[in-house]
Amino acid sequence: MKSIFYTFFLLAMAAIISSCGNNKPSAPVFVTDEYGVVEKINPQNKEVYLVFTGHYSHADSGRFENFDGVVPVLNTLEKKGVKGSFFPTGVCFDVEKYQEPVRRIINGGHYLSSHSYAHLLLCDENDRSISLVSEDSLRADFAIMENRLEGYGLTKDQYCWLIPPYEVYDQKAVDVMKDMGYRLVNPTSGFITGMDWTSPGADNYHSTEMILEQLWEYEKQNTFNGVILLIHAMNYPDRTDADRPYTYLGEIIDRLKEKGYTFKTMFDVIEAEKGK
């Protein structure tokens, strides 16, 4: 009898040791849109993916489009002990004042990819059947973008996840980007955080107060499970610091932590896929 119990004990211990040694992340579950672009990751889990984009418009010396919010965003993430995923355009890598923050992104363990080089509008925003960029132009733009990323020591397998420029695309552009070896992710639909470019007094103006109210209403109605939440790391003109969503990033993080959410980056997705 003792030998039987001893055998069961050994088998149980072997199972425990085996499970501990095989503690690989489970394969990620993706929710995609009609074009096959990922817009939620692991919706069964209380996990949030914070993504930050930026572009620099040389035509007006960065007045309207810039990456000026990157340092405040990084400071908040570091203070809160949270990692994010950054997708500035390749143009940002050419601007001297952003080069040290870009190194902070990399050295801080955040995910860094891009958003195209020149922020190309791939198709008509109101009629996606109208393509605006040829395949050759898209490939040429991405070649420059890759050159800039690799100038920071990154390799394609590290920056393979990419947010399309303007978060707008048609099937033709999606197919070309995938053919170039990219995995495409887009902010979860249903949020208005991307409307922080609108100016007070304009018909389409969305105040940060409105943006945050809608954000928490979304969470109440849908949860944030698997959400890819876009927050521009940009300082649009005509808005004060108090009217920029990233100013409240720390409060957003704290509130989500209180609700039991954890934060993931595209690095977590890459590692999970390796463990499939």
GROMACS .gro file of C-alpha atoms in nm:
model
  276
    1MET     CA    1   0.000   0.000   0.000
    2LYS     CA    2   0.280   0.237   0.092
    3SER     CA    3   0.448   0.171  -0.245
    4ILE     CA    4   0.123   0.263  -0.427
    5PHE     CA    5   0.094   0.592  -0.239
    6TYR     CA    6   0.462   0.660  -0.302
    7THR     CA    7   0.411   0.600  -0.675
    8PHE     CA    8   0.115   0.843  -0.682
    9PHE     CA    9   0.327   1.096  -0.492
   10LEU     CA   10   0.608   1.073  -0.747
   11LEU     CA   11   0.366   1.108  -1.039
   12ALA     CA   12   0.204   1.414  -0.882
   13MET     CA   13   0.539   1.578  -0.818
   14ALA     CA   14   0.650   1.505  -1.173
   15ALA     CA   15   0.334   1.670  -1.307
   16ILE     CA   16   0.392   1.979  -1.091
   17ILE     CA   17   0.756   2.006  -1.198
   18SER     CA   18   0.660   1.958  -1.561
   19SER     CA   19   0.395   2.229  -1.546
   20CYS     CA   20   0.640   2.468  -1.380
   21GLY     CA   21   0.901   2.402  -1.643
   22ASN     CA   22   0.647   2.456  -1.921
   23ASN     CA   23   0.523   2.794  -1.801
   24LYS     CA   24   0.500   2.941  -2.150
   25PRO     CA   25   0.257   3.224  -2.226
   26SER     CA   26  -0.054   3.097  -2.400
   27ALA     CA   27  -0.106   3.183  -2.764
   28PRO     CA   28  -0.270   3.526  -2.800
   29VAL     CA   29  -0.632   3.558  -2.909
   30PHE     CA   30  -0.695   3.832  -3.165
   31VAL     CA   31  -1.013   4.019  -3.255
   32THR     CA   32  -0.977   4.165  -3.603
   33ASP     CA   33  -1.171   4.413  -3.815
   34GLU     CA   34  -1.306   4.348  -4.164
   35TYR     CA   35  -0.959   4.401  -4.313
   36GLY     CA   36  -0.790   4.149  -4.085
   37VAL     CA   37  -0.623   4.414  -3.868
   38VAL     CA   38  -0.604   4.334  -3.495
   39GLU     CA   39  -0.814   4.567  -3.278
   40LYS     CA   40  -0.830   4.368  -2.954
   41ILE     CA   41  -0.587   4.124  -2.795
   42ASN     CA   42  -0.689   3.854  -2.547
   43PRO     CA   43  -1.040   3.992  -2.481
   44GLN     CA   44  -1.086   3.720  -2.220
   45ASN     CA   45  -0.826   3.889  -1.997
   46LYS     CA   46  -0.828   4.213  -1.799
   47GLU     CA   47  -0.535   4.346  -1.999
   48VAL     CA   48  -0.494   4.687  -2.162
   49TYR     CA   49  -0.249   4.786  -2.434
   50LEU     CA   50  -0.153   5.154  -2.416
   51VAL     CA   51  -0.033   5.280  -2.756
   52PHE     CA   52   0.114   5.622  -2.832
   53THR     CA   53   0.153   5.775  -3.176
   54GLY     CA   54   0.308   6.092  -3.309
   55HIS     CA   55   0.411   6.265  -3.630
   56TYR     CA   56   0.619   6.573  -3.709
   57SER     CA   57   0.506   6.811  -3.983
   58HIS     CA   58   0.812   6.978  -4.134
   59ALA     CA   59   0.591   7.217  -4.332
   60ASP     CA   60   0.502   7.415  -4.017
   61SER     CA   61   0.804   7.317  -3.802
   62GLY     CA   62   0.594   7.081  -3.593
   63ARG     CA   63   0.331   7.335  -3.493
   64PHE     CA   64   0.031   7.115  -3.568
   65GLU     CA   65   0.178   6.765  -3.571
   66ASN     CA   66   0.464   6.680  -3.339
   67PHE     CA   67   0.592   6.427  -3.087
   68ASP     CA   68   0.623   6.680  -2.805
   69GLY     CA   69   0.417   6.475  -2.562
   70VAL     CA   70   0.665   6.187  -2.557
   71VAL     CA   71   0.865   6.306  -2.254
   72PRO     CA   72   0.562   6.372  -2.030
   73VAL     CA   73   0.419   6.034  -2.135
   74LEU     CA   74   0.746   5.854  -2.058
   75ASN     CA   75   0.772   6.029  -1.722
   76THR     CA   76   0.422   5.915  -1.627
   77LEU     CA   77   0.477   5.556  -1.742
   78GLU     CA   78   0.800   5.535  -1.544
   79LYS     CA   79   0.636   5.683  -1.235
   80LYS     CA   80   0.352   5.431  -1.255
   81GLY     CA   81   0.572   5.133  -1.343
   82VAL     CA   82   0.386   5.065  -1.667
   83LYS     CA   83   0.519   4.986  -2.014
   84GLY     CA   84   0.369   5.124  -2.333
   85SER     CA   85   0.392   5.073  -2.709
   86PHE     CA   86   0.510   5.369  -2.919
   87PHE     CA   87   0.443   5.422  -3.289
   88PRO     CA   88   0.584   5.759  -3.402
   89THR     CA   89   0.635   5.815  -3.773
   90GLY     CA   90   0.984   5.774  -3.909
   91VAL     CA   91   1.004   6.151  -3.957
   92CYS     CA   92   1.014   6.186  -3.578
   93PHE     CA   93   1.339   5.990  -3.570
   94ASP     CA   94   1.501   6.261  -3.784
   95VAL     CA   95   1.414   6.543  -3.543
   96GLU     CA   96   1.704   6.602  -3.306
   97LYS     CA   97   1.499   6.685  -2.997
   98TYR     CA   98   1.320   6.349  -3.015
   99GLN     CA   99   1.626   6.129  -3.049
  100GLU     CA  100   1.703   6.107  -2.677
  101PRO     CA  101   1.335   6.034  -2.588
  102VAL     CA  102   1.337   5.759  -2.853
  103ARG     CA  103   1.639   5.606  -2.680
  104ARG     CA  104   1.450   5.633  -2.351
  105ILE     CA  105   1.165   5.436  -2.506
  106ILE     CA  106   1.403   5.158  -2.608
  107ASN     CA  107   1.615   5.155  -2.292
  108GLY     CA  108   1.306   5.174  -2.072
  109GLY     CA  109   1.172   4.846  -2.209
  110HIS     CA  110   0.881   5.001  -2.397
  111TYR     CA  111   0.783   4.874  -2.740
  112LEU     CA  112   0.893   5.086  -3.037
  113SER     CA  113   0.778   5.050  -3.393
  114SER     CA  114   0.643   5.310  -3.631
  115HIS     CA  115   0.346   5.454  -3.813
  116SER     CA  116   0.501   5.475  -4.164
  117TYR     CA  117   0.774   5.725  -4.244
  118ALA     CA  118   0.587   6.028  -4.381
  119HIS     CA  119   0.237   5.958  -4.240
  120LEU     CA  120   0.083   5.867  -4.572
  121LEU     CA  121  -0.295   5.876  -4.606
  122LEU     CA  122  -0.350   5.538  -4.767
  123CYS     CA  123  -0.709   5.581  -4.883
  124ASP     CA  124  -1.001   5.820  -4.871
  125GLU     CA  125  -1.123   5.839  -4.512
  126ASN     CA  126  -1.487   5.852  -4.624
  127ASP     CA  127  -1.465   5.605  -4.911
  128ARG     CA  128  -1.207   5.334  -4.858
  129SER     CA  129  -1.255   5.206  -5.211
  130ILE     CA  130  -1.047   5.505  -5.325
  131SER     CA  131  -0.676   5.425  -5.280
  132LEU     CA  132  -0.447   5.726  -5.250
  133VAL     CA  133  -0.103   5.563  -5.240
  134SER     CA  134   0.050   5.328  -5.494
  135GLU     CA  135   0.216   5.005  -5.387
  136ASP     CA  136   0.556   5.136  -5.499
  137SER     CA  137   0.514   5.457  -5.296
  138LEU     CA  138   0.411   5.263  -4.985
  139ARG     CA  139   0.706   5.027  -5.015
  140ALA     CA  140   0.947   5.317  -5.068
  141ASP     CA  141   0.808   5.500  -4.763
  142PHE     CA  142   0.843   5.191  -4.546
  143ALA     CA  143   1.199   5.134  -4.664
  144ILE     CA  144   1.295   5.475  -4.523
  145MET     CA  145   1.105   5.401  -4.202
  146GLU     CA  146   1.292   5.072  -4.159
  147ASN     CA  147   1.623   5.248  -4.214
  148ARG     CA  148   1.543   5.489  -3.930
  149LEU     CA  149   1.433   5.215  -3.691
  150GLU     CA  150   1.738   5.004  -3.764
  151GLY     CA  151   1.953   5.311  -3.704
  152TYR     CA  152   1.851   5.271  -3.339
  153GLY     CA  153   1.968   4.910  -3.340
  154LEU     CA  154   1.626   4.751  -3.385
  155THR     CA  155   1.558   4.454  -3.609
  156LYS     CA  156   1.244   4.367  -3.805
  157ASP     CA  157   1.142   4.094  -3.563
  158GLN     CA  158   1.136   4.359  -3.287
  159TYR     CA  159   0.929   4.621  -3.469
  160CYS     CA  160   0.712   4.387  -3.679
  161TRP     CA  161   0.386   4.508  -3.520
  162LEU     CA  162   0.280   4.835  -3.678
  163ILE     CA  163  -0.010   5.081  -3.661
  164PRO     CA  164  -0.105   5.199  -4.012
  165PRO     CA  165  -0.078   5.575  -4.072
  166TYR     CA  166  -0.389   5.772  -3.974
  167GLU     CA  167  -0.530   5.436  -3.853
  168VAL     CA  168  -0.708   5.431  -4.192
  169TYR     CA  169  -0.647   5.177  -4.470
  170ASP     CA  170  -0.803   4.976  -4.749
  171GLN     CA  171  -0.755   4.606  -4.825
  172LYS     CA  172  -0.495   4.678  -5.091
  173ALA     CA  173  -0.272   4.868  -4.847
  174VAL     CA  174  -0.323   4.605  -4.576
  175ASP     CA  175  -0.216   4.330  -4.815
  176VAL     CA  176   0.096   4.522  -4.918
  177MET     CA  177   0.197   4.591  -4.557
  178LYS     CA  178   0.147   4.227  -4.466
  179ASP     CA  179   0.349   4.121  -4.770
  180MET     CA  180   0.633   4.337  -4.636
  181GLY     CA  181   0.627   4.125  -4.321
  182TYR     CA  182   0.423   4.346  -4.089
  183ARG     CA  183   0.162   4.249  -3.834
  184LEU     CA  184  -0.103   4.518  -3.821
  185VAL     CA  185  -0.268   4.648  -3.506
  186ASN     CA  186  -0.511   4.937  -3.475
  187PRO     CA  187  -0.664   5.114  -3.174
  188THR     CA  188  -0.987   4.954  -3.057
  189SER     CA  189  -1.286   5.122  -3.220
  190GLY     CA  190  -1.537   5.306  -3.004
  191PHE     CA  191  -1.304   5.558  -2.840
  192ILE     CA  192  -1.265   5.928  -2.915
  193THR     CA  193  -0.920   5.975  -2.758
  194GLY     CA  194  -0.786   6.044  -3.107
  195MET     CA  195  -1.000   6.357  -3.137
  196ASP     CA  196  -0.760   6.564  -2.929
  197TRP     CA  197  -0.645   6.740  -3.250
  198THR     CA  198  -0.968   6.940  -3.265
  199SER     CA  199  -0.963   7.306  -3.160
  200PRO     CA  200  -1.190   7.483  -2.910
  201GLY     CA  201  -1.468   7.666  -3.089
  202ALA     CA  202  -1.468   7.431  -3.391
  203ASP     CA  203  -1.780   7.231  -3.471
  204ASN     CA  204  -1.590   6.903  -3.424
  205TYR     CA  205  -1.419   7.005  -3.100
  206HIS     CA  206  -1.391   6.730  -2.840
  207SER     CA  207  -1.266   6.854  -2.505
  208THR     CA  208  -1.051   6.626  -2.294
  209GLU     CA  209  -1.332   6.624  -2.039
  210MET     CA  210  -1.563   6.479  -2.305
  211ILE     CA  211  -1.297   6.233  -2.415
  212LEU     CA  212  -1.243   6.102  -2.063
  213GLU     CA  213  -1.615   6.081  -1.988
  214GLN     CA  214  -1.662   5.871  -2.300
  215LEU     CA  215  -1.363   5.654  -2.210
  216TRP     CA  216  -1.509   5.557  -1.873
  217GLU     CA  217  -1.855   5.509  -2.019
  218TYR     CA  218  -1.702   5.263  -2.266
  219GLU     CA  219  -1.538   5.073  -1.983
  220LYS     CA  220  -1.868   5.061  -1.794
  221GLN     CA  221  -2.059   4.930  -2.094
  222ASN     CA  222  -1.797   4.703  -2.255
  223THR     CA  223  -1.503   4.653  -2.012
  224PHE     CA  224  -1.146   4.726  -2.120
  225ASN     CA  225  -1.057   4.359  -2.167
  226GLY     CA  226  -0.803   4.337  -2.450
  227VAL     CA  227  -0.845   4.703  -2.543
  228ILE     CA  228  -0.580   4.881  -2.750
  229LEU     CA  229  -0.609   5.236  -2.622
  230LEU     CA  230  -0.463   5.515  -2.834
  231ILE     CA  231  -0.335   5.832  -2.668
  232HIS     CA  232  -0.155   6.082  -2.887
  233ALA     CA  233   0.188   6.185  -2.755
  234MET     CA  234   0.137   6.513  -2.938
  235ASN     CA  235   0.074   6.877  -2.848
  236TYR     CA  236  -0.187   7.006  -3.088
  237PRO     CA  237  -0.216   7.387  -3.105
  238ASP     CA  238  -0.498   7.583  -2.944
  239ARG     CA  239  -0.523   7.334  -2.658
  240THR     CA  240  -0.378   7.389  -2.313
  241ASP     CA  241  -0.192   7.117  -2.121
  242ALA     CA  242  -0.510   7.071  -1.917
  243ASP     CA  243  -0.690   6.990  -2.243
  244ARG     CA  244  -0.461   6.707  -2.353
  245PRO     CA  245  -0.563   6.345  -2.277
  246TYR     CA  246  -0.206   6.237  -2.200
  247THR     CA  247  -0.202   6.485  -1.910
  248TYR     CA  248  -0.441   6.244  -1.735
  249LEU     CA  249  -0.252   5.928  -1.825
  250GLY     CA  250  -0.149   5.872  -1.463
  251GLU     CA  251  -0.509   5.897  -1.345
  252ILE     CA  252  -0.621   5.659  -1.621
  253ILE     CA  253  -0.358   5.406  -1.518
  254ASP     CA  254  -0.443   5.434  -1.148
  255ARG     CA  255  -0.814   5.391  -1.209
  256LEU     CA  256  -0.764   5.090  -1.434
  257LYS     CA  257  -0.531   4.930  -1.180
  258GLU     CA  258  -0.800   4.980  -0.913
  259LYS     CA  259  -1.042   4.797  -1.142
  260GLY     CA  260  -0.802   4.503  -1.168
  261TYR     CA  261  -0.652   4.566  -1.511
  262THR     CA  262  -0.289   4.499  -1.599
  263PHE     CA  263  -0.091   4.655  -1.884
  264LYS     CA  264   0.075   4.478  -2.175
  265THR     CA  265   0.282   4.578  -2.478
  266MET     CA  266   0.339   4.427  -2.820
  267PHE     CA  267   0.651   4.263  -2.674
  268ASP     CA  268   0.414   4.044  -2.471
  269VAL     CA  269   0.234   3.945  -2.790
  270ILE     CA  270   0.561   3.858  -2.964
  271GLU     CA  271   0.675   3.645  -2.670
  272ALA     CA  272   0.338   3.471  -2.646
  273GLU     CA  273   0.349   3.381  -3.014
  274LYS     CA  274   0.698   3.235  -2.973
  275GLY     CA  275   0.558   3.009  -2.704
  276LYS     CA  276   0.278   2.867  -2.918
   0.00000   0.00000   0.00000
